[in-house]
Short mmCIF file of C-alpha atoms in Angstrom, two decimals:
data_model
loop_
_atom_site.label_atom_id
_atom_site.label_comp_id
_atom_site.label_asym_id
_atom_site.label_seq_id
_atom_site.Cartn_x
_atom_site.Cartn_y
_atom_site.Cartn_z
CA UNK A 25 0.00 0.00 0.00
CA UNK A 26 1.21 3.56 -0.61
CA UNK A 27 2.63 5.20 2.50
CA UNK A 28 5.03 7.88 3.67
CA UNK A 29 8.50 6.30 3.60
CA UNK A 30 10.34 5.76 6.86
CA UNK A 31 13.79 5.91 5.21
CA UNK A 32 13.18 9.47 3.99
CA UNK A 33 11.52 10.81 7.13
CA UNK A 34 14.49 13.12 7.81
CA UNK A 35 13.91 14.90 4.48
CA UNK A 36 10.23 15.46 5.24
CA UNK A 37 10.83 16.64 8.79
CA UNK A 38 13.70 18.99 7.94
CA UNK A 39 11.95 22.34 7.59
CA UNK A 40 15.08 24.25 6.57
CA UNK A 41 15.63 23.22 2.96
CA UNK A 42 14.04 24.95 -0.05
CA UNK A 43 14.27 24.52 -3.81
CA UNK A 44 16.42 27.03 -5.70
CA UNK A 45 14.80 30.37 -6.66
CA UNK A 46 12.92 30.44 -9.95
CA UNK A 47 14.32 32.22 -13.01
CA UNK A 48 12.38 35.31 -14.09
CA UNK A 49 10.68 33.43 -16.93
CA UNK A 50 9.02 31.00 -14.49
CA UNK A 51 7.81 33.38 -11.79
CA UNK A 52 4.35 33.86 -13.31
CA UNK A 53 2.60 30.49 -13.71
CA UNK A 54 -1.03 31.61 -13.99
CA UNK A 55 -2.00 29.84 -17.23
CA UNK A 56 -0.35 27.22 -19.41
CA UNK A 57 -1.97 25.72 -22.50
CA UNK A 58 -2.08 21.94 -22.04
CA UNK A 59 -2.19 18.93 -24.38
CA UNK A 60 -0.52 20.83 -27.26
CA UNK A 61 0.84 18.18 -29.60
CA UNK A 62 3.89 19.69 -31.34
CA UNK A 63 2.86 17.87 -34.52
CA UNK A 64 -0.09 20.29 -34.77
CA UNK A 65 1.75 23.34 -36.09
CA UNK A 66 -1.34 25.55 -36.21
CA UNK A 67 -2.40 24.86 -32.61
CA UNK A 68 1.19 25.24 -31.37
CA UNK A 69 1.50 28.68 -32.97
CA UNK A 70 -1.90 29.86 -31.74
CA UNK A 71 -1.08 28.63 -28.23
CA UNK A 72 2.20 30.58 -28.27
CA UNK A 73 0.30 33.70 -29.34
CA UNK A 74 -2.63 33.20 -26.91
CA UNK A 75 -1.45 35.43 -24.07
CA UNK A 76 -0.88 32.45 -21.77
CA UNK A 77 2.27 32.29 -19.69
CA UNK A 78 3.34 28.89 -21.02
CA UNK A 79 2.64 26.16 -23.56
CA UNK A 80 2.90 22.51 -22.56
CA UNK A 81 4.54 21.10 -25.71
CA UNK A 82 3.20 17.61 -25.16
CA UNK A 83 4.92 14.50 -26.54
CA UNK A 84 3.03 12.42 -23.96
CA UNK A 85 -0.74 12.27 -23.31
CA UNK A 86 -1.83 14.74 -25.99
CA UNK A 87 0.40 13.33 -28.76
CA UNK A 88 0.07 10.26 -30.97
CA UNK A 89 3.70 9.09 -31.26
CA UNK A 90 3.84 7.85 -34.84
CA UNK A 91 7.29 8.40 -36.31
CA UNK A 92 5.89 11.00 -38.69
CA UNK A 93 4.17 12.90 -35.86
CA UNK A 94 7.21 12.74 -33.60
CA UNK A 95 9.73 13.98 -36.17
CA UNK A 96 7.32 16.69 -37.36
CA UNK A 97 6.78 17.64 -33.73
CA UNK A 98 10.49 18.04 -33.03
CA UNK A 99 10.93 20.06 -36.22
CA UNK A 100 8.03 22.33 -35.24
CA UNK A 101 9.52 22.71 -31.76
CA UNK A 102 12.87 23.67 -33.29
CA UNK A 103 11.12 26.30 -35.43
CA UNK A 104 9.07 27.55 -32.49
CA UNK A 105 12.15 27.95 -30.28
CA UNK A 106 13.66 30.20 -32.95
CA UNK A 107 10.50 32.22 -33.61
CA UNK A 108 10.25 30.80 -37.13
CA UNK A 109 6.80 29.17 -37.03
CA UNK A 110 4.45 30.50 -39.69
CA UNK A 111 0.94 29.31 -40.54
CA UNK A 112 -1.19 31.04 -43.19
CA UNK A 113 0.85 34.22 -42.81
CA UNK A 114 0.62 34.27 -38.99
CA UNK A 115 3.94 34.34 -37.16
CA UNK A 116 5.06 34.36 -33.53
CA UNK A 117 4.20 37.48 -31.53
CA UNK A 118 6.88 39.58 -29.85
CA UNK A 119 6.48 37.98 -26.40
CA UNK A 120 5.11 34.48 -26.97
CA UNK A 121 4.21 32.00 -24.26
CA UNK A 122 7.08 30.02 -22.81
CA UNK A 123 7.74 26.61 -24.35
CA UNK A 124 7.66 23.91 -21.65
CA UNK A 125 8.33 20.47 -23.13
CA UNK A 126 6.65 17.35 -21.79
CA UNK A 127 8.62 14.30 -22.96
CA UNK A 128 7.06 10.88 -23.12
CA UNK A 129 6.87 8.80 -19.95
CA UNK A 130 9.36 6.01 -19.27
CA UNK A 131 6.91 3.29 -20.32
CA UNK A 132 7.07 4.43 -23.97
CA UNK A 133 9.98 3.56 -26.28
CA UNK A 134 11.13 5.20 -29.50
CA UNK A 135 11.62 2.12 -31.75
CA UNK A 136 13.15 4.19 -34.56
CA UNK A 137 16.29 4.90 -32.54
CA UNK A 138 18.55 2.10 -31.30
CA UNK A 139 21.78 2.58 -29.32
CA UNK A 140 24.11 -0.40 -28.79
CA UNK A 141 21.32 -2.73 -29.82
CA UNK A 142 18.81 -1.29 -27.34
CA UNK A 143 15.71 0.73 -28.18
CA UNK A 144 15.88 4.25 -26.72
CA UNK A 145 13.19 5.24 -24.19
CA UNK A 146 10.84 7.87 -25.60
CA UNK A 147 11.56 10.07 -22.57
CA UNK A 148 15.27 10.27 -23.42
CA UNK A 149 14.65 10.70 -27.14
CA UNK A 150 12.33 13.69 -26.62
CA UNK A 151 14.52 15.20 -23.90
CA UNK A 152 17.73 14.75 -25.87
CA UNK A 153 16.34 16.11 -29.13
CA UNK A 154 14.99 19.22 -27.42
CA UNK A 155 18.05 19.95 -25.29
CA UNK A 156 20.57 19.37 -28.08
CA UNK A 157 18.76 21.30 -30.81
CA UNK A 158 17.13 24.08 -28.78
CA UNK A 159 18.62 24.44 -25.32
CA UNK A 160 16.40 27.40 -24.46
CA UNK A 161 15.62 27.64 -20.78
CA UNK A 162 15.29 24.71 -20.94
CA UNK A 163 11.99 24.06 -19.16
CA UNK A 164 10.15 20.75 -18.82
CA UNK A 165 7.06 18.97 -17.52
CA UNK A 166 8.01 15.49 -16.24
CA UNK A 167 5.07 13.04 -16.47
CA UNK A 168 4.08 9.91 -14.55
CA UNK A 169 6.86 9.71 -11.97
CA UNK A 170 6.10 6.93 -9.50
CA UNK A 171 8.42 8.14 -6.75
CA UNK A 172 11.52 10.01 -5.68
CA UNK A 173 13.93 7.47 -7.20
CA UNK A 174 12.72 8.48 -10.66
CA UNK A 175 13.28 12.11 -9.67
CA UNK A 176 16.83 11.16 -8.67
CA UNK A 177 17.32 9.55 -12.09
CA UNK A 178 16.16 12.73 -13.83
CA UNK A 179 18.50 14.77 -11.61
CA UNK A 180 21.46 12.69 -12.78
CA UNK A 181 20.32 13.07 -16.40
CA UNK A 182 20.04 16.84 -15.96
CA UNK A 183 23.49 17.11 -14.36
CA UNK A 184 25.06 14.96 -17.09
CA UNK A 185 23.37 17.03 -19.82
CA UNK A 186 24.34 20.37 -18.29
CA UNK A 187 27.95 19.26 -18.13
CA UNK A 188 28.03 17.86 -21.68
CA UNK A 189 26.28 20.86 -23.26
CA UNK A 190 28.08 23.36 -21.03
CA UNK A 191 24.92 24.76 -19.46
CA UNK A 192 25.12 26.44 -16.07
CA UNK A 193 24.31 24.05 -13.23
CA UNK A 194 20.61 24.24 -12.40
CA UNK A 195 19.59 25.87 -15.68
CA UNK A 196 17.32 22.93 -16.58
CA UNK A 197 14.04 23.40 -14.69
CA UNK A 198 11.26 20.82 -14.44
CA UNK A 199 7.70 20.81 -13.13
CA UNK A 200 6.83 17.32 -11.94
CA UNK A 201 3.30 16.14 -12.67
CA UNK A 202 2.06 14.24 -9.62
CA UNK A 203 0.02 11.69 -11.53
CA UNK A 204 0.53 8.57 -9.46
CA UNK A 205 -0.84 7.56 -6.06
CA UNK A 206 2.62 6.40 -4.90
CA UNK A 207 4.25 9.69 -5.95
CA UNK A 208 1.63 11.56 -3.90
CA UNK A 209 3.29 10.14 -0.77
CA UNK A 210 6.80 11.20 -1.90
CA UNK A 211 6.34 14.84 -2.94
CA UNK A 212 8.83 16.24 -0.42
CA UNK A 213 11.41 13.72 -1.56
CA UNK A 214 10.79 14.49 -5.24
CA UNK A 215 11.31 18.21 -4.62
CA UNK A 216 14.44 17.46 -2.56
CA UNK A 217 16.03 15.37 -5.31
CA UNK A 218 15.30 18.08 -7.88
CA UNK A 219 15.85 21.06 -5.58
CA UNK A 220 18.40 22.65 -7.94
CA UNK A 221 16.24 21.89 -11.01
CA UNK A 222 12.67 22.17 -9.73
CA UNK A 223 9.97 24.49 -11.00
CA UNK A 224 7.39 22.96 -8.68
CA UNK A 225 4.64 20.36 -8.81
CA UNK A 226 1.40 20.06 -10.76
CA UNK A 227 -1.77 18.12 -9.95
CA UNK A 228 -2.04 15.64 -12.82
CA UNK A 229 -5.58 14.79 -11.79
CA UNK A 230 -6.64 12.39 -14.55
CA UNK A 231 -3.52 10.19 -14.54
CA UNK A 232 -3.58 10.29 -10.73
CA UNK A 233 -7.14 9.00 -10.70
CA UNK A 234 -6.29 6.34 -13.29
CA UNK A 235 -3.31 5.19 -11.21
CA UNK A 236 -5.61 4.46 -8.26
CA UNK A 237 -7.95 2.41 -10.44
CA UNK A 238 -5.07 0.53 -12.13
CA UNK A 239 -3.05 -0.17 -8.97
CA UNK A 240 -6.05 -1.29 -6.91
CA UNK A 241 -8.32 -2.65 -9.61
CA UNK A 242 -8.87 -5.97 -7.81
CA UNK A 243 -10.02 -4.28 -4.60
CA UNK A 244 -13.70 -3.28 -4.43
CA UNK A 245 -13.04 -0.65 -1.73
CA UNK A 246 -11.13 1.41 -4.33
CA UNK A 247 -14.05 1.97 -6.69
CA UNK A 248 -14.64 5.48 -8.03
CA UNK A 249 -12.01 7.54 -6.20
CA UNK A 250 -13.10 11.01 -5.15
CA UNK A 251 -10.52 12.44 -2.74
CA UNK A 252 -9.17 15.19 -4.97
CA UNK A 253 -9.25 17.93 -2.32
CA UNK A 254 -6.86 16.10 0.01
CA UNK A 255 -4.47 15.28 -2.82
CA UNK A 256 -4.47 18.92 -3.96
CA UNK A 257 -4.10 20.30 -0.42
CA UNK A 258 -1.14 18.01 0.26
CA UNK A 259 0.55 19.03 -2.99
CA UNK A 260 0.05 22.74 -2.41
CA UNK A 261 1.07 22.68 1.25
CA UNK A 262 4.20 20.68 0.35
CA UNK A 263 5.12 23.24 -2.30
CA UNK A 264 4.51 26.18 0.03
CA UNK A 265 6.84 24.72 2.65
CA UNK A 266 9.61 24.43 0.03
CA UNK A 267 9.06 27.73 -1.85
CA UNK A 268 8.02 25.76 -4.94
CA UNK A 269 5.33 26.77 -7.46
CA UNK A 270 2.14 24.70 -7.18
CA UNK A 271 -0.18 24.46 -10.17
CA UNK A 272 -3.43 22.60 -10.61
CA UNK A 273 -5.21 20.64 -13.33
CA UNK A 274 -6.36 21.38 -16.84
CA UNK A 275 -9.79 22.79 -17.74
CA UNK A 276 -11.04 20.35 -20.42
CA UNK A 277 -13.86 22.49 -21.89
CA UNK A 278 -13.85 23.20 -25.62
CA UNK A 279 -16.29 26.10 -25.85
CA UNK A 280 -17.12 25.67 -29.53
CA UNK A 281 -18.22 22.03 -29.04
CA UNK A 282 -20.24 22.11 -25.81
CA UNK A 283 -23.32 19.86 -25.53
CA UNK A 284 -26.70 21.50 -26.07
CA UNK A 285 -27.48 21.72 -22.35
CA UNK A 286 -24.42 23.81 -21.49
CA UNK A 287 -23.86 27.35 -22.77
CA UNK A 288 -20.46 28.96 -23.19
CA UNK A 289 -21.27 31.43 -20.41
CA UNK A 290 -22.14 28.57 -18.07
CA UNK A 291 -18.93 26.72 -18.93
CA UNK A 292 -16.87 29.84 -18.25
CA UNK A 293 -18.68 30.39 -14.94
CA UNK A 294 -18.01 26.77 -13.93
CA UNK A 295 -14.36 27.23 -14.87
CA UNK A 296 -14.05 30.43 -12.83
CA UNK A 297 -15.75 28.81 -9.84
CA UNK A 298 -13.54 25.73 -9.87
CA UNK A 299 -10.31 27.64 -10.37
CA UNK A 300 -11.27 30.18 -7.70
CA UNK A 301 -11.43 27.33 -5.18
CA UNK A 302 -7.98 26.18 -6.30
CA UNK A 303 -6.59 29.71 -6.01
CA UNK A 304 -8.06 29.95 -2.50
CA UNK A 305 -6.29 26.70 -1.67
CA UNK A 306 -3.01 28.30 -2.75
CA UNK A 307 -2.55 27.22 -6.36
CA UNK A 308 -0.36 29.53 -8.44
CA UNK A 309 -2.06 28.68 -11.72
CA UNK A 310 -3.62 26.03 -13.93
CA UNK A 311 -3.80 24.69 -17.46
CA UNK A 312 -6.47 25.15 -20.12
CA UNK A 313 -6.98 23.56 -23.53
CA UNK A 314 -9.32 26.07 -25.16
CA UNK A 315 -7.45 29.31 -25.88
CA UNK A 316 -10.64 31.30 -25.18
CA UNK A 317 -10.29 30.31 -21.51
CA UNK A 318 -6.87 31.93 -21.05
CA UNK A 319 -8.23 35.30 -19.95
CA UNK A 320 -10.97 34.02 -17.58
CA UNK A 321 -8.51 31.70 -15.82
CA UNK A 322 -5.73 34.29 -15.70
CA UNK A 323 -8.13 36.69 -13.99
CA UNK A 324 -8.70 34.15 -11.20
CA UNK A 325 -5.03 33.73 -10.34
CA UNK A 326 -3.13 36.73 -9.07
CA UNK A 327 0.60 36.91 -9.70
CA UNK A 328 2.82 35.85 -6.79
CA UNK A 329 3.84 39.43 -5.90
CA UNK A 330 0.14 40.41 -5.61
CA UNK A 331 -0.90 37.49 -3.40
CA UNK A 332 -1.24 38.28 0.28
CA UNK A 333 -2.56 36.48 3.30
CA UNK A 334 -2.82 32.81 4.13
CA UNK A 335 -4.28 30.27 1.76
CA UNK A 336 -6.26 27.26 2.90
CA UNK A 337 -3.44 24.81 2.14
CA UNK A 338 -0.77 26.91 3.83
CA UNK A 339 -2.77 26.64 7.04
CA UNK A 340 -3.26 22.86 6.76
CA UNK A 341 -0.97 21.15 9.28
CA UNK A 342 1.07 18.28 7.84
CA UNK A 343 -0.31 15.18 9.52
CA UNK A 344 0.96 11.92 7.98
CA UNK A 345 -1.72 9.78 9.56
CA UNK A 346 -4.55 12.09 8.48
CA UNK A 347 -3.32 12.44 4.88
CA UNK A 348 -2.70 8.69 4.57
CA UNK A 349 -6.23 7.97 5.74
CA UNK A 350 -7.83 10.60 3.52
CA UNK A 351 -5.86 9.70 0.39
CA UNK A 352 -6.61 5.99 0.70
CA UNK A 353 -10.14 6.00 2.17
CA UNK A 354 -12.37 6.27 -0.88
CA UNK A 355 -16.16 6.43 -0.96
CA UNK A 356 -18.22 3.66 -2.47
CA UNK A 357 -19.73 5.71 -5.25
CA UNK A 358 -22.59 4.91 -7.59
CA UNK A 359 -22.27 3.76 -11.20
CA UNK A 360 -24.95 5.06 -13.55
CA UNK A 361 -25.84 3.77 -16.99
CA UNK A 362 -24.76 7.15 -18.37
CA UNK A 363 -21.29 6.80 -16.83
CA UNK A 364 -20.88 3.34 -18.38
CA UNK A 365 -21.97 4.62 -21.79
CA UNK A 366 -19.71 7.68 -21.50
CA UNK A 367 -16.66 5.59 -20.62
CA UNK A 368 -17.30 3.25 -23.55
CA UNK A 369 -17.71 6.22 -25.88
CA UNK A 370 -14.54 7.98 -24.70
CA UNK A 371 -12.43 4.82 -24.91
CA UNK A 372 -13.61 3.87 -28.39
CA UNK A 373 -13.46 7.37 -29.88
CA UNK A 374 -9.99 7.98 -28.45
CA UNK A 375 -8.62 4.73 -29.89
CA UNK A 376 -10.21 5.53 -33.26
CA UNK A 377 -8.60 8.98 -33.38
CA UNK A 378 -5.28 7.65 -32.06
CA UNK A 379 -5.17 5.11 -34.91
CA UNK A 380 -5.59 8.06 -37.28
CA UNK A 381 -2.59 9.83 -35.74
CA UNK A 382 -4.42 12.21 -33.38
CA UNK A 383 -3.50 12.45 -29.70
CA UNK A 384 -6.74 14.11 -28.54
CA UNK A 385 -10.45 13.98 -29.30
CA UNK A 386 -13.33 16.20 -28.15
CA UNK A 387 -16.21 14.25 -26.58
CA UNK A 388 -19.28 15.93 -25.12
CA UNK A 389 -17.59 19.34 -25.08
CA UNK A 390 -14.39 18.23 -23.32
CA UNK A 391 -10.98 17.30 -24.67
CA UNK A 392 -9.97 13.71 -24.02
CA UNK A 393 -6.38 12.48 -24.18
CA UNK A 394 -4.63 9.22 -23.34
CA UNK A 395 -4.94 9.92 -19.59
CA UNK A 396 -8.72 10.32 -19.61
CA UNK A 397 -9.09 7.43 -22.06
CA UNK A 398 -7.09 5.27 -19.64
CA UNK A 399 -9.44 6.20 -16.80
CA UNK A 400 -12.40 5.14 -18.95
CA UNK A 401 -10.77 1.83 -19.87
CA UNK A 402 -9.59 1.07 -16.33
CA UNK A 403 -12.93 1.91 -14.72
CA UNK A 404 -14.84 -0.25 -17.20
CA UNK A 405 -12.51 -3.17 -16.47
CA UNK A 406 -12.92 -2.67 -12.73
CA UNK A 407 -16.69 -2.37 -12.90
CA UNK A 408 -16.94 -5.56 -14.96
CA UNK A 409 -14.52 -7.41 -12.66
CA UNK A 410 -16.54 -6.52 -9.55
CA UNK A 411 -19.93 -6.77 -11.32
CA UNK A 412 -20.89 -3.37 -9.95
CA UNK A 413 -24.64 -2.64 -9.78
CA UNK A 414 -25.96 0.06 -12.12
CA UNK A 415 -27.90 2.64 -10.13
CA UNK A 416 -31.64 2.71 -10.79
CA UNK A 417 -31.67 -0.66 -12.57
CA UNK A 418 -31.56 -4.35 -11.68
CA UNK A 419 -28.48 -4.79 -13.86
CA UNK A 420 -24.79 -5.17 -13.13
CA UNK A 421 -21.89 -4.03 -15.32
CA UNK A 422 -20.64 -7.02 -17.32
CA UNK A 423 -18.61 -7.63 -20.46
CA UNK A 424 -21.68 -8.06 -22.64
#
């Protein structure tokens, strides 16, 4: 079971250490555009020109890693880093959003590159291509870390790269996406390992939820997790203790494709309401997919120099027993026929679009990527395995 590690207790209980100060380019983290596949040149350019603070150049969840897409993506990234992107006469604005590259996770290989007879991990291919060819910043999102030992591996990779490419020590900065239930118990340790290279932590809500379903799929008490507040509060309070930026999840709405029962004004109001709660908790910013949401979300988050007073998470005492109980005690939720149908629809439509080389698909007014598709797949498997009753019917979820 996930737990706070005894062997690293000294790191957690030492209140004196902090991560290194942020460079000027990373001090305002109000809005990043998420799920931007670099293979989509038009979306990449519009995201850079959107007025957001950053663009998550995503080789992971929002990208379909065909060889054609991946090479085109790295070429587009090279052009973007030099201000040379041009689509239908539109070019990069004078002060574009910061490029923050999200390499693939360690579970994905790049079969088109072999070194000493071994296929190169996709994470190293994407990282190496970006650092060697661009070297700006360089700033990263690190996905799907399962614990502090992976952070230590990335630290060694960063130090090796800085030495080889003659970058100043600590110039590589990375935001770690806390997307795994085990990593949620090792956030202090992750920040400590990357303290010279850290640009904070982000709540990777969808992968985090999927990790609970996948890791505990055989256990009926872990059906339908819904403890997001405690996970977010722990992340933010950890970051505040270590002077690290804390950012929260992506708004999935696509305003031009909302279902008939939801207006654009209502979607924007829901976005403002949700992000206001996160700002109150102490979040420094969030991600959006729809560029029309940049301004509404930016208005919610004040810049760090404007923020005053205590946030909810900064006043939450760190209590290992309480957080362990809250993170692992999940309610027995209800499964509706609509939720079953929606999960089937998301999973099938995502696979269909992925087979056509697209890393995202819009379903019911929200963008879906490999993380949300994995939740749909994993929940369906779990519901079938446990033959979960469907609310309001005499039926159970089964394979037929």
